PDB file of C-alpha atoms and ligand atoms in Angstrom:
ATOM      1  CA  UNK A 255       6.880-121.215   2.679  1.00 51.00           C
ATOM      2  CA  UNK A 256       5.514-124.520   1.437  1.00 60.00           C
ATOM      3  CA  UNK A 257       5.026-125.733   4.988  1.00 79.00           C
ATOM      4  CA  UNK A 258       2.724-122.922   6.034  1.00 80.00           C
ATOM      5  CA  UNK A 259       0.488-123.348   2.976  1.00 84.00           C
ATOM      6  CA  UNK A 260       0.296-127.131   3.488  1.00 86.00           C
ATOM      7  CA  UNK A 261      -0.549-126.601   7.130  1.00 91.00           C
ATOM      8  CA  UNK A 262      -3.233-124.017   6.368  1.00 89.00           C
ATOM      9  CA  UNK A 263      -4.691-126.510   3.887  1.00 91.00           C
ATOM     10  CA  UNK A 264      -4.683-129.263   6.532  1.00 94.00           C
ATOM     11  CA  UNK A 265      -6.382-126.850   8.951  1.00 95.00           C
ATOM     12  CA  UNK A 266      -9.050-125.996   6.380  1.00 94.00           C
ATOM     13  CA  UNK A 267      -9.821-129.686   5.792  1.00 96.00           C
ATOM     14  CA  UNK A 268      -9.471-131.096   9.306  1.00 98.00           C
ATOM     15  CA  UNK A 269     -12.382-133.061  10.758  1.00 98.00           C
ATOM     16  CA  UNK A 270     -10.766-133.594  14.184  1.00 98.00           C
ATOM     17  CA  UNK A 271      -7.999-131.261  15.377  1.00 98.00           C
ATOM     18  CA  UNK A 272      -5.921-132.085  18.476  1.00 98.00           C
ATOM     19  CA  UNK A 273      -3.799-129.396  20.130  1.00 98.00           C
ATOM     20  CA  UNK A 274      -1.134-130.773  22.512  1.00 98.00           C
ATOM     21  CA  UNK A 275       0.695-128.181  24.637  1.00 98.00           C
ATOM     22  CA  UNK A 276       3.720-128.059  26.937  1.00 97.00           C
ATOM     23  CA  UNK A 277       5.266-125.329  29.045  1.00 94.00           C
ATOM     24  CA  UNK A 278       6.316-123.409  25.925  1.00 95.00           C
ATOM     25  CA  UNK A 279       2.741-122.253  25.289  1.00 97.00           C
ATOM     26  CA  UNK A 280       2.835-120.328  28.588  1.00 96.00           C
ATOM     27  CA  UNK A 281       6.375-118.973  28.114  1.00 94.00           C
ATOM     28  CA  UNK A 282       5.228-115.704  26.517  1.00 96.00           C
ATOM     29  CA  UNK A 283       2.923-115.117  29.478  1.00 96.00           C
ATOM     30  CA  UNK A 284       6.062-114.956  31.579  1.00 92.00           C
ATOM     31  CA  UNK A 285       5.756-118.428  33.119  1.00 91.00           C
ATOM     32  CA  UNK A 286       9.207-120.059  33.108  1.00 84.00           C
ATOM     33  CA  UNK A 287       9.205-123.439  31.386  1.00 83.00           C
ATOM     34  CA  UNK A 288       9.673-126.473  33.574  1.00 74.00           C
ATOM     35  CA  UNK A 289      13.390-126.728  33.175  1.00 65.00           C
ATOM     36  CA  UNK A 290      14.043-123.078  33.746  1.00 65.00           C
ATOM     37  CA  UNK A 291      11.273-122.738  36.351  1.00 58.00           C
ATOM     38  CA  UNK A 292      14.014-122.521  38.925  1.00 62.00           C
ATOM     39  CA  UNK A 293      14.941-118.875  38.719  1.00 64.00           C
ATOM     40  CA  UNK A 294      15.465-116.686  41.751  1.00 60.00           C
ATOM     41  CA  UNK A 295      15.132-118.583  45.000  1.00 58.00           C
ATOM     42  CA  UNK A 296      15.161-121.988  43.392  1.00 66.00           C
ATOM     43  CA  UNK A 297      18.018-121.806  40.923  1.00 69.00           C
ATOM     44  CA  UNK A 298      20.188-124.386  42.666  1.00 72.00           C
ATOM     45  CA  UNK A 299      17.595-127.167  42.663  1.00 77.00           C
ATOM     46  CA  UNK A 300      16.691-129.785  40.072  1.00 82.00           C
ATOM     47  CA  UNK A 301      12.934-129.807  39.299  1.00 82.00           C
ATOM     48  CA  UNK A 302      12.999-133.504  38.585  1.00 85.00           C
ATOM     49  CA  UNK A 303      14.279-134.006  42.128  1.00 88.00           C
ATOM     50  CA  UNK A 304      11.723-131.608  43.625  1.00 90.00           C
ATOM     51  CA  UNK A 305       8.668-132.802  41.660  1.00 93.00           C
ATOM     52  CA  UNK A 306       8.527-136.208  43.383  1.00 96.00           C
ATOM     53  CA  UNK A 307       6.563-137.765  46.288  1.00 97.00           C
ATOM     54  CA  UNK A 308       9.878-138.610  47.970  1.00 97.00           C
ATOM     55  CA  UNK A 309      10.944-134.945  48.010  1.00 96.00           C
ATOM     56  CA  UNK A 310       7.593-133.971  49.521  1.00 97.00           C
ATOM     57  CA  UNK A 311       7.780-136.675  52.197  1.00 97.00           C
ATOM     58  CA  UNK A 312      11.322-135.655  53.027  1.00 97.00           C
ATOM     59  CA  UNK A 313      10.615-131.920  53.273  1.00 96.00           C
ATOM     60  CA  UNK A 314       6.924-131.034  52.777  1.00 97.00           C
ATOM     61  CA  UNK A 315       7.456-127.344  53.598  1.00 95.00           C
ATOM     62  CA  UNK A 316      10.210-126.897  51.023  1.00 93.00           C
ATOM     63  CA  UNK A 317       8.276-128.590  48.202  1.00 94.00           C
ATOM     64  CA  UNK A 318       5.001-126.858  49.143  1.00 95.00           C
ATOM     65  CA  UNK A 319       6.902-123.534  49.184  1.00 91.00           C
ATOM     66  CA  UNK A 320       8.074-124.136  45.596  1.00 90.00           C
ATOM     67  CA  UNK A 321       4.531-124.814  44.379  1.00 93.00           C
ATOM     68  CA  UNK A 322       3.102-121.824  46.244  1.00 92.00           C
ATOM     69  CA  UNK A 323       5.830-119.657  44.650  1.00 88.00           C
ATOM     70  CA  UNK A 324       4.715-120.960  41.230  1.00 89.00           C
ATOM     71  CA  UNK A 325       1.003-120.431  42.068  1.00 91.00           C
ATOM     72  CA  UNK A 326       1.742-116.882  43.229  1.00 89.00           C
ATOM     73  CA  UNK A 327       3.544-116.195  39.939  1.00 88.00           C
ATOM     74  CA  UNK A 328       0.548-117.493  37.972  1.00 92.00           C
ATOM     75  CA  UNK A 329      -1.872-115.169  39.740  1.00 90.00           C
ATOM     76  CA  UNK A 330       0.190-112.281  38.345  1.00 92.00           C
ATOM     77  CA  UNK A 331       0.330-113.325  34.645  1.00 96.00           C
ATOM     78  CA  UNK A 332      -2.200-113.418  31.799  1.00 98.00           C
ATOM     79  CA  UNK A 333      -2.937-115.801  28.912  1.00 98.00           C
ATOM     80  CA  UNK A 334      -0.941-114.855  25.793  1.00 98.00           C
ATOM     81  CA  UNK A 335      -1.903-114.760  22.054  1.00 98.00           C
ATOM     82  CA  UNK A 336      -1.074-118.484  21.774  1.00 98.00           C
ATOM     83  CA  UNK A 337      -3.730-119.424  24.344  1.00 98.00           C
ATOM     84  CA  UNK A 338      -6.225-117.087  22.666  1.00 98.00           C
ATOM     85  CA  UNK A 339      -5.516-118.446  19.169  1.00 98.00           C
ATOM     86  CA  UNK A 340      -6.186-121.981  20.478  1.00 98.00           C
ATOM     87  CA  UNK A 341      -9.606-120.857  21.762  1.00 98.00           C
ATOM     88  CA  UNK A 342     -10.347-119.434  18.275  1.00 98.00           C
ATOM     89  CA  UNK A 343      -9.135-122.572  16.465  1.00 97.00           C
ATOM     90  CA  UNK A 344     -11.493-124.709  18.541  1.00 98.00           C
ATOM     91  CA  UNK A 345     -14.466-122.709  17.251  1.00 97.00           C
ATOM     92  CA  UNK A 346     -13.544-123.267  13.601  1.00 96.00           C
ATOM     93  CA  UNK A 347     -13.195-127.043  13.384  1.00 97.00           C
ATOM     94  CA  UNK A 348     -15.847-129.796  13.530  1.00 98.00           C
ATOM     95  CA  UNK A 349     -14.156-131.675  16.402  1.00 98.00           C
ATOM     96  CA  UNK A 350     -11.471-130.332  18.774  1.00 98.00           C
ATOM     97  CA  UNK A 351      -9.449-131.827  21.674  1.00 98.00           C
ATOM     98  CA  UNK A 352      -7.046-129.820  23.858  1.00 98.00           C
ATOM     99  CA  UNK A 353      -4.433-131.864  25.749  1.00 98.00           C
ATOM    100  CA  UNK A 354      -1.929-130.126  28.013  1.00 98.00           C
ATOM    101  CA  UNK A 355       1.067-131.197  30.089  1.00 98.00           C
ATOM    102  CA  UNK A 356       0.903-127.859  31.905  1.00 97.00           C
ATOM    103  CA  UNK A 357      -0.303-127.459  35.472  1.00 97.00           C
ATOM    104  CA  UNK A 358      -1.236-123.784  35.027  1.00 97.00           C
ATOM    105  CA  UNK A 359      -4.794-122.541  34.341  1.00 97.00           C
ATOM    106  CA  UNK A 360      -3.969-120.205  31.443  1.00 98.00           C
ATOM    107  CA  UNK A 361      -5.864-122.278  28.840  1.00 98.00           C
ATOM    108  CA  UNK A 362      -8.995-122.062  31.017  1.00 98.00           C
ATOM    109  CA  UNK A 363      -8.476-118.347  31.704  1.00 98.00           C
ATOM    110  CA  UNK A 364      -8.177-117.759  27.929  1.00 98.00           C
ATOM    111  CA  UNK A 365     -11.564-119.443  27.462  1.00 98.00           C
ATOM    112  CA  UNK A 366     -10.692-123.057  26.562  1.00 98.00           C
ATOM    113  CA  UNK A 367     -13.030-125.696  27.988  1.00 98.00           C
ATOM    114  CA  UNK A 368     -12.656-129.440  28.566  1.00 98.00           C
ATOM    115  CA  UNK A 369      -8.884-129.091  28.900  1.00 98.00           C
ATOM    116  CA  UNK A 370      -7.243-132.488  29.441  1.00 98.00           C
ATOM    117  CA  UNK A 371      -4.524-131.958  32.097  1.00 98.00           C
ATOM    118  CA  UNK A 372      -2.246-135.017  31.831  1.00 98.00           C
ATOM    119  CA  UNK A 373      -0.019-133.764  34.666  1.00 98.00           C
ATOM    120  CA  UNK A 374      -2.698-132.332  36.952  1.00 98.00           C
ATOM    121  CA  UNK A 375      -3.063-128.725  38.059  1.00 97.00           C
ATOM    122  CA  UNK A 376      -1.660-126.275  40.600  1.00 96.00           C
ATOM    123  CA  UNK A 377      -5.252-125.376  41.481  1.00 95.00           C
ATOM    124  CA  UNK A 378      -6.546-128.735  42.719  1.00 96.00           C
ATOM    125  CA  UNK A 379      -4.580-129.484  45.918  1.00 97.00           C
ATOM    126  CA  UNK A 380      -5.507-132.586  47.918  1.00 98.00           C
ATOM    127  CA  UNK A 381      -4.513-134.479  51.052  1.00 98.00           C
ATOM    128  CA  UNK A 382      -1.299-136.479  50.569  1.00 98.00           C
ATOM    129  CA  UNK A 383      -2.651-139.278  52.797  1.00 97.00           C
ATOM    130  CA  UNK A 384      -6.378-139.611  52.168  1.00 97.00           C
ATOM    131  CA  UNK A 385      -6.798-137.681  48.891  1.00 97.00           C
ATOM    132  CA  UNK A 386      -9.445-135.376  50.341  1.00 97.00           C
ATOM    133  CA  UNK A 387      -9.761-132.273  48.120  1.00 97.00           C
ATOM    134  CA  UNK A 388      -8.558-129.008  49.670  1.00 96.00           C
ATOM    135  CA  UNK A 389      -9.903-125.533  48.843  1.00 93.00           C
ATOM    136  CA  UNK A 390      -7.332-122.730  48.756  1.00 90.00           C
ATOM    137  CA  UNK A 391      -8.561-120.097  51.184  1.00 85.00           C
ATOM    138  CA  UNK A 392      -5.944-117.410  50.607  1.00 79.00           C
ATOM    139  CA  UNK A 393      -3.534-116.213  47.953  1.00 77.00           C
ATOM    140  CA  UNK A 394      -0.085-117.763  48.396  1.00 75.00           C
ATOM    141  CA  UNK A 395       1.730-116.327  51.380  1.00 70.00           C
ATOM    142  CA  UNK A 396       3.981-113.582  50.136  1.00 64.00           C
ATOM    143  CA  UNK A 397       6.887-114.695  52.244  1.00 61.00           C
ATOM    144  CA  UNK A 398      10.161-114.774  50.401  1.00 60.00           C
ATOM    145  CA  UNK A 399      11.109-117.759  52.548  1.00 60.00           C
ATOM    146  CA  UNK A 400      11.571-120.923  50.502  1.00 80.00           C
ATOM    147  CA  UNK A 401       9.729-123.229  52.898  1.00 90.00           C
ATOM    148  CA  UNK A 402       6.023-122.897  53.714  1.00 91.00           C
ATOM    149  CA  UNK A 403       4.426-125.533  55.973  1.00 93.00           C
ATOM    150  CA  UNK A 404       1.572-127.092  53.972  1.00 96.00           C
ATOM    151  CA  UNK A 405      -1.976-126.828  55.360  1.00 95.00           C
ATOM    152  CA  UNK A 406      -3.358-129.936  57.047  1.00 96.00           C
ATOM    153  CA  UNK A 407      -6.308-132.081  55.956  1.00 97.00           C
ATOM    154  CA  UNK A 408      -9.487-131.456  57.956  1.00 95.00           C
ATOM    155  CA  UNK A 409     -10.399-135.135  58.101  1.00 94.00           C
ATOM    156  CA  UNK A 410      -7.110-136.935  58.693  1.00 96.00           C
ATOM    157  CA  UNK A 411      -4.689-134.046  59.432  1.00 95.00           C
ATOM    158  CA  UNK A 412      -2.332-135.323  56.735  1.00 97.00           C
ATOM    159  CA  UNK A 413      -0.382-132.719  54.759  1.00 98.00           C
ATOM    160  CA  UNK A 414      -2.037-131.065  51.743  1.00 98.00           C
ATOM    161  CA  UNK A 415      -0.044-131.645  48.533  1.00 98.00           C
ATOM    162  CA  UNK A 416      -0.173-129.965  45.082  1.00 98.00           C
ATOM    163  CA  UNK A 417      -2.692-131.522  42.640  1.00 98.00           C
ATOM    164  CA  UNK A 418       0.047-132.269  40.100  1.00 98.00           C
ATOM    165  CA  UNK A 419       1.417-135.592  38.793  1.00 98.00           C
ATOM    166  CA  UNK A 420       4.932-136.050  40.162  1.00 98.00           C
ATOM    167  CA  UNK A 421       7.678-138.106  38.554  1.00 96.00           C
ATOM    168  CA  UNK A 422       7.047-141.777  39.357  1.00 96.00           C
ATOM    169  CA  UNK A 423       3.301-141.169  39.746  1.00 98.00           C
ATOM    170  CA  UNK A 424       0.820-142.436  37.179  1.00 98.00           C
ATOM    171  CA  UNK A 425      -1.189-140.047  35.039  1.00 98.00           C
ATOM    172  CA  UNK A 426      -4.932-139.560  35.661  1.00 98.00           C
ATOM    173  CA  UNK A 427      -6.575-142.555  33.990  1.00 98.00           C
ATOM    174  CA  UNK A 428      -9.562-140.839  32.355  1.00 98.00           C
ATOM    175  CA  UNK A 429      -7.626-137.875  30.939  1.00 98.00           C
ATOM    176  CA  UNK A 430      -4.887-140.102  29.550  1.00 98.00           C
ATOM    177  CA  UNK A 431      -7.377-142.525  27.923  1.00 98.00           C
ATOM    178  CA  UNK A 432      -9.324-139.663  26.282  1.00 98.00           C
ATOM    179  CA  UNK A 433      -6.092-138.018  25.104  1.00 98.00           C
ATOM    180  CA  UNK A 434      -4.754-141.309  23.741  1.00 98.00           C
ATOM    181  CA  UNK A 435      -8.011-141.947  21.818  1.00 98.00           C
ATOM    182  CA  UNK A 436      -8.044-138.402  20.384  1.00 98.00           C
ATOM    183  CA  UNK A 437      -4.464-138.812  19.154  1.00 98.00           C
ATOM    184  CA  UNK A 438      -5.490-142.102  17.506  1.00 98.00           C
ATOM    185  CA  UNK A 439      -8.514-140.655  15.705  1.00 98.00           C
ATOM    186  CA  UNK A 440      -7.488-137.106  14.761  1.00 98.00           C
ATOM    187  CA  UNK A 441      -6.323-136.099  11.272  1.00 97.00           C
ATOM    188  CA  UNK A 442      -4.231-133.113  12.436  1.00 98.00           C
ATOM    189  CA  UNK A 443      -2.251-132.582  15.650  1.00 98.00           C
ATOM    190  CA  UNK A 444      -0.472-129.351  16.617  1.00 98.00           C
ATOM    191  CA  UNK A 445       2.263-130.017  19.215  1.00 98.00           C
ATOM    192  CA  UNK A 446       3.024-126.641  20.798  1.00 98.00           C
ATOM    193  CA  UNK A 447       5.898-125.739  23.096  1.00 96.00           C
ATOM    194  CA  UNK A 448       7.017-129.080  24.367  1.00 95.00           C
ATOM    195  CA  UNK A 449      10.423-130.689  24.428  1.00 90.00           C
ATOM    196  CA  UNK A 450       8.793-134.111  24.363  1.00 92.00           C
ATOM    197  CA  UNK A 451      11.055-135.160  27.229  1.00 91.00           C
ATOM    198  CA  UNK A 452       8.476-136.620  29.580  1.00 94.00           C
ATOM    199  CA  UNK A 453       6.689-139.938  29.133  1.00 97.00           C
ATOM    200  CA  UNK A 454       4.044-141.216  28.663  1.00 97.00           C
ATOM    201  CA  UNK A 455       2.665-137.756  27.625  1.00 98.00           C
ATOM    202  CA  UNK A 456       5.356-137.447  24.954  1.00 96.00           C
ATOM    203  CA  UNK A 457       3.778-140.432  23.181  1.00 96.00           C
ATOM    204  CA  UNK A 458       0.750-138.348  22.125  1.00 97.00           C
ATOM    205  CA  UNK A 459       2.277-136.830  18.947  1.00 96.00           C
ATOM    206  CA  UNK A 460       3.884-140.216  18.120  1.00 94.00           C
ATOM    207  CA  UNK A 461       0.455-141.870  18.248  1.00 96.00           C
ATOM    208  CA  UNK A 462      -0.963-139.259  15.865  1.00 96.00           C
ATOM    209  CA  UNK A 463       1.933-139.784  13.458  1.00 92.00           C
ATOM    210  CA  UNK A 464       1.328-143.545  13.566  1.00 92.00           C
ATOM    211  CA  UNK A 465      -2.340-143.045  12.806  1.00 93.00           C
ATOM    212  CA  UNK A 466      -1.305-141.122   9.677  1.00 93.00           C
ATOM    213  CA  UNK A 467      -2.366-137.701  10.939  1.00 96.00           C
ATOM    214  CA  UNK A 468      -0.521-134.549   9.920  1.00 95.00           C
ATOM    215  CA  UNK A 469       1.634-133.447  12.870  1.00 96.00           C
ATOM    216  CA  UNK A 470       2.956-129.889  13.249  1.00 97.00           C
ATOM    217  CA  UNK A 471       5.521-128.929  15.912  1.00 96.00           C
ATOM    218  CA  UNK A 472       5.499-125.249  16.959  1.00 97.00           C
ATOM    219  CA  UNK A 473       8.697-124.446  18.859  1.00 96.00           C
ATOM    220  CA  UNK A 474      11.565-121.928  18.625  1.00 95.00           C
ATOM    221  CA  UNK A 475      13.820-124.987  18.494  1.00 94.00           C
ATOM    222  CA  UNK A 476      13.852-126.925  15.239  1.00 92.00           C
ATOM    223  CA  UNK A 477      12.096-130.214  16.018  1.00 91.00           C
ATOM    224  CA  UNK A 478      13.486-133.091  13.919  1.00 88.00           C
ATOM    225  CA  UNK A 479      10.712-134.343  11.638  1.00 87.00           C
ATOM    226  CA  UNK A 480      11.048-137.787  10.185  1.00 81.00           C
ATOM    227  CA  UNK A 481       7.817-138.357   8.280  1.00 80.00           C
ATOM    228  CA  UNK A 482       6.173-136.969   5.154  1.00 80.00           C
ATOM    229  CA  UNK A 483       3.261-135.448   7.075  1.00 87.00           C
ATOM    230  CA  UNK A 484       5.308-134.095   9.941  1.00 91.00           C
ATOM    231  CA  UNK A 485       6.262-130.410   9.948  1.00 93.00           C
ATOM    232  CA  UNK A 486       8.293-128.161  12.211  1.00 94.00           C
ATOM    233  CA  UNK A 487       7.229-124.506  12.364  1.00 94.00           C
ATOM    234  CA  UNK A 488      10.135-122.765  14.051  1.00 94.00           C
ATOM    235  CA  UNK A 489       9.109-119.815  16.168  1.00 96.00           C
ATOM    236  CA  UNK A 490       7.261-118.635  19.244  1.00 97.00           C
ATOM    237  CA  UNK A 491       3.737-119.979  19.727  1.00 98.00           C
ATOM    238  CA  UNK A 492       2.376-116.470  20.380  1.00 98.00           C
ATOM    239  CA  UNK A 493       3.530-115.419  16.912  1.00 97.00           C
ATOM    240  CA  UNK A 494       2.966-118.578  14.861  1.00 95.00           C
ATOM    241  CA  UNK A 495      -0.529-119.575  16.045  1.00 96.00           C
ATOM    242  CA  UNK A 496      -2.250-116.272  15.176  1.00 95.00           C
ATOM    243  CA  UNK A 497      -0.701-116.689  11.674  1.00 92.00           C
ATOM    244  CA  UNK A 498      -2.414-120.067  11.333  1.00 91.00           C
ATOM    245  CA  UNK A 499      -5.758-118.444  12.078  1.00 87.00           C
TER     246      UNK A 499
HETATM  247  C1  LIG B1361       5.233-142.350  35.116  1.00 65.70           C
HETATM  248  C2  LIG B1361       3.969-131.791  36.869  1.00 65.70           C
HETATM  249  C3  LIG B1361       5.087-144.550  35.906  1.00 65.70           C
HETATM  250  C4  LIG B1361       4.818-131.481  38.052  1.00 65.70           C
HETATM  251  C5  LIG B1361       5.408-133.004  35.323  1.00 65.70           C
HETATM  252  C6  LIG B1361      13.757-142.939  31.926  1.00 65.70           C
HETATM  253  C7  LIG B1361      13.405-142.988  30.593  1.00 65.70           C
HETATM  254  C8  LIG B1361      12.093-142.717  30.179  1.00 65.70           C
HETATM  255  C9  LIG B1361      11.119-142.388  31.123  1.00 65.70           C
HETATM  256  C10 LIG B1361      11.488-142.334  32.446  1.00 65.70           C
HETATM  257  C11 LIG B1361      12.789-142.610  32.853  1.00 65.70           C
HETATM  258  N1  LIG B1361      12.836-142.468  34.197  1.00 65.70           N
HETATM  259  C12 LIG B1361      11.613-142.125  34.651  1.00 65.70           C
HETATM  260  C13 LIG B1361      10.786-142.078  33.589  1.00 65.70           C
HETATM  261  C14 LIG B1361       9.365-141.754  33.619  1.00 65.70           C
HETATM  262  C15 LIG B1361       9.184-140.253  33.814  1.00 65.70           C
HETATM  263  C16 LIG B1361       9.856-139.484  32.700  1.00 65.70           C
HETATM  264  O1  LIG B1361       9.362-139.425  31.591  1.00 65.70           O
HETATM  265  N2  LIG B1361      11.013-138.879  33.039  1.00 65.70           N
HETATM  266  C17 LIG B1361      11.740-138.121  32.027  1.00 65.70           C
HETATM  267  C18 LIG B1361      12.379-136.895  32.696  1.00 65.70           C
HETATM  268  C19 LIG B1361      12.784-139.013  31.403  1.00 65.70           C
HETATM  269  N3  LIG B1361       7.754-140.040  33.739  1.00 65.70           N
HETATM  270  C20 LIG B1361       7.019-140.126  34.859  1.00 65.70           C
HETATM  271  O2  LIG B1361       7.490-140.330  35.969  1.00 65.70           O
HETATM  272  C21 LIG B1361       5.532-140.029  34.674  1.00 65.70           C
HETATM  273  N4  LIG B1361       4.910-141.100  35.386  1.00 65.70           N
HETATM  274  O3  LIG B1361       5.943-142.689  34.228  1.00 65.70           O
HETATM  275  O4  LIG B1361       4.666-143.209  36.002  1.00 65.70           O
HETATM  276  C22 LIG B1361       4.009-145.293  36.537  1.00 65.70           C
HETATM  277  C23 LIG B1361       3.201-146.092  35.733  1.00 65.70           C
HETATM  278  C24 LIG B1361       2.213-146.813  36.340  1.00 65.70           C
HETATM  279  C25 LIG B1361       2.005-146.728  37.723  1.00 65.70           C
HETATM  280  C26 LIG B1361       2.808-145.894  38.499  1.00 65.70           C
HETATM  281  C27 LIG B1361       3.812-145.167  37.913  1.00 65.70           C
HETATM  282  C28 LIG B1361       4.988-138.740  35.265  1.00 65.70           C
HETATM  283  C29 LIG B1361       5.574-137.560  34.544  1.00 65.70           C
HETATM  284  C30 LIG B1361       4.879-136.288  35.004  1.00 65.70           C
HETATM  285  C31 LIG B1361       5.888-135.398  35.701  1.00 65.70           C
HETATM  286  N5  LIG B1361       5.258-134.120  36.025  1.00 65.70           N
HETATM  287  N6  LIG B1361       4.797-131.868  35.652  1.00 65.70           N
HETATM  288  C32 LIG B1361       5.247-130.038  38.064  1.00 65.70           C
HETATM  289  O5  LIG B1361       4.891-129.284  37.128  1.00 65.70           O
HETATM  290  O6  LIG B1361       5.947-129.677  39.025  1.00 65.70           O
HETATM  291  S1  LIG B1361       6.342-133.041  33.913  1.00 65.70           S
HETATM  292  C33 LIG B1361       6.942-131.465  33.559  1.00 65.70           C
HETATM  293  O7  LIG B1361       7.998-131.628  32.628  1.00 65.70           O
HETATM  294  C34 LIG B1361       5.953-130.568  32.840  1.00 65.70           C
HETATM  295  O8  LIG B1361       4.623-130.841  33.164  1.00 65.70           O
HETATM  296  C35 LIG B1361       6.185-130.816  31.357  1.00 65.70           C
HETATM  297  O9  LIG B1361       5.198-131.632  30.840  1.00 65.70           O
HETATM  298  C36 LIG B1361       7.442-131.625  31.323  1.00 65.70           C
HETATM  299  C37 LIG B1361       8.440-131.003  30.444  1.00 65.70           C
HETATM  300  O10 LIG B1361       8.721-129.662  31.045  1.00 65.70           O
HETATM  301  P1  LIG B1361       9.456-128.452  30.190  1.00 65.70           P
HETATM  302  O11 LIG B1361      10.638-129.045  29.522  1.00 65.70           O
HETATM  303  O12 LIG B1361       9.571-127.114  30.821  1.00 65.70           O
HETATM  304  O13 LIG B1361       8.421-128.104  29.274  1.00 65.70           O
HETATM  305  P2  LIG B1361       8.483-128.597  27.946  1.00 65.70           P
HETATM  306  O14 LIG B1361       8.960-130.019  27.867  1.00 65.70           O
HETATM  307  O15 LIG B1361       7.140-128.369  27.581  1.00 65.70           O
HETATM  308  O16 LIG B1361       9.703-127.680  27.296  1.00 65.70           O
HETATM  309  C38 LIG B1361       9.507-126.320  27.006  1.00 65.70           C
HETATM  310  C39 LIG B1361       9.482-126.293  25.473  1.00 65.70           C
HETATM  311  O17 LIG B1361       8.902-125.101  25.059  1.00 65.70           O
HETATM  312  C40 LIG B1361      10.894-126.353  24.898  1.00 65.70           C
HETATM  313  O18 LIG B1361      10.942-127.272  23.829  1.00 65.70           O
HETATM  314  C41 LIG B1361      11.111-124.921  24.387  1.00 65.70           C
HETATM  315  O19 LIG B1361      11.909-124.886  23.219  1.00 65.70           O
HETATM  316  C42 LIG B1361       9.696-124.531  24.041  1.00 65.70           C
HETATM  317  N7  LIG B1361       9.421-123.094  24.066  1.00 65.70           N
HETATM  318  C43 LIG B1361      10.018-122.126  24.830  1.00 65.70           C
HETATM  319  N8  LIG B1361       9.434-120.928  24.542  1.00 65.70           N
HETATM  320  C44 LIG B1361       8.465-121.156  23.626  1.00 65.70           C
HETATM  321  C45 LIG B1361       8.450-122.518  23.309  1.00 65.70           C
HETATM  322  N9  LIG B1361       7.593-123.057  22.424  1.00 65.70           N
HETATM  323  C46 LIG B1361       6.730-122.212  21.806  1.00 65.70           C
HETATM  324  N10 LIG B1361       6.678-120.885  22.045  1.00 65.70           N
HETATM  325  C47 LIG B1361       7.530-120.319  22.936  1.00 65.70           C
HETATM  326  N11 LIG B1361       7.466-118.996  23.182  1.00 65.70           N
HETATM  327 ZN1  LIG B1362      -6.580-136.457  54.646  1.00 65.70          ZN
END
């Protein structure tokens, strides 16, 4: 189709490619996306209510249990062809920036480097009170219980919290600034597997569009495209991205 040829042309000519990913890029690895993360034990809870500092303060063991359940799941899955195609794309363009909203480590495990995590990571826990970094010592407890009491900080005995950005918390300054600048200076941005529901991360593709870059949405859902240089490639990332290579 016209789109695919135009996009391949844009890829061949790009000087600075930005890839912006959401939970959809990990879906084919078997990681539920954020809004359907709550399968099994967690199906009656709203992630936007659980992914907040208030929820953690109210019931640290319940919230920590949810994140340990997600970390345990991640230790069992592998990067998928979408992650691998992104590693390959990075090698073929003069300048490349990878920005992710995901808190998993599948981009890194696929071989991507300098990944900008706008919403933090499941693998960088820290003390809720003093911010002291915490090293995971063991794999997540395999209890099927929902609640797991979080470990305590060695220096202030505060509770250890997940290293993610919760709703109401600000994004990491450096990562967001670098991502914002890349979106402003790129000539092509691939937005892969995101519903664009969460701000300010969802501004990234909008900034690229405003700076007259070509923007391509890869998603099984049709993403409404308003501008001349905005395309929607409907389909799964694990199938579409290898085609672009
Ligand atoms: C902040 C980490 C202020 C935690 C996450 C009202 C209006 C507008 C904004 C707000 C509002 N009320 C509050 C806000 C602000 C709020 C916000 O945007 N809320 C939304 C819900 C309206 N934002 C914040 O609170 C942010 N902070 O604003 O701070 C501030 C400022 C200064 C000083 C102090 C404070 C912080 C937001 C970060 C929240 N943390 N994650 C955790 O993971 O537990 S966000 C979380 O949801 C994910 O990280 C992800 O980024 C986001 C969306 O999740 P999903 O929907 O699952 O994933 P995605 O959107 O990527 O959707 C999946 C997509 O994949 C779908 O489109 C699907 O079709 C597609 N797909 C499926 N399969 C495939 C596929 N695509 C390709 N291939 C496939 N195979
Ligand atoms: Zn502490």
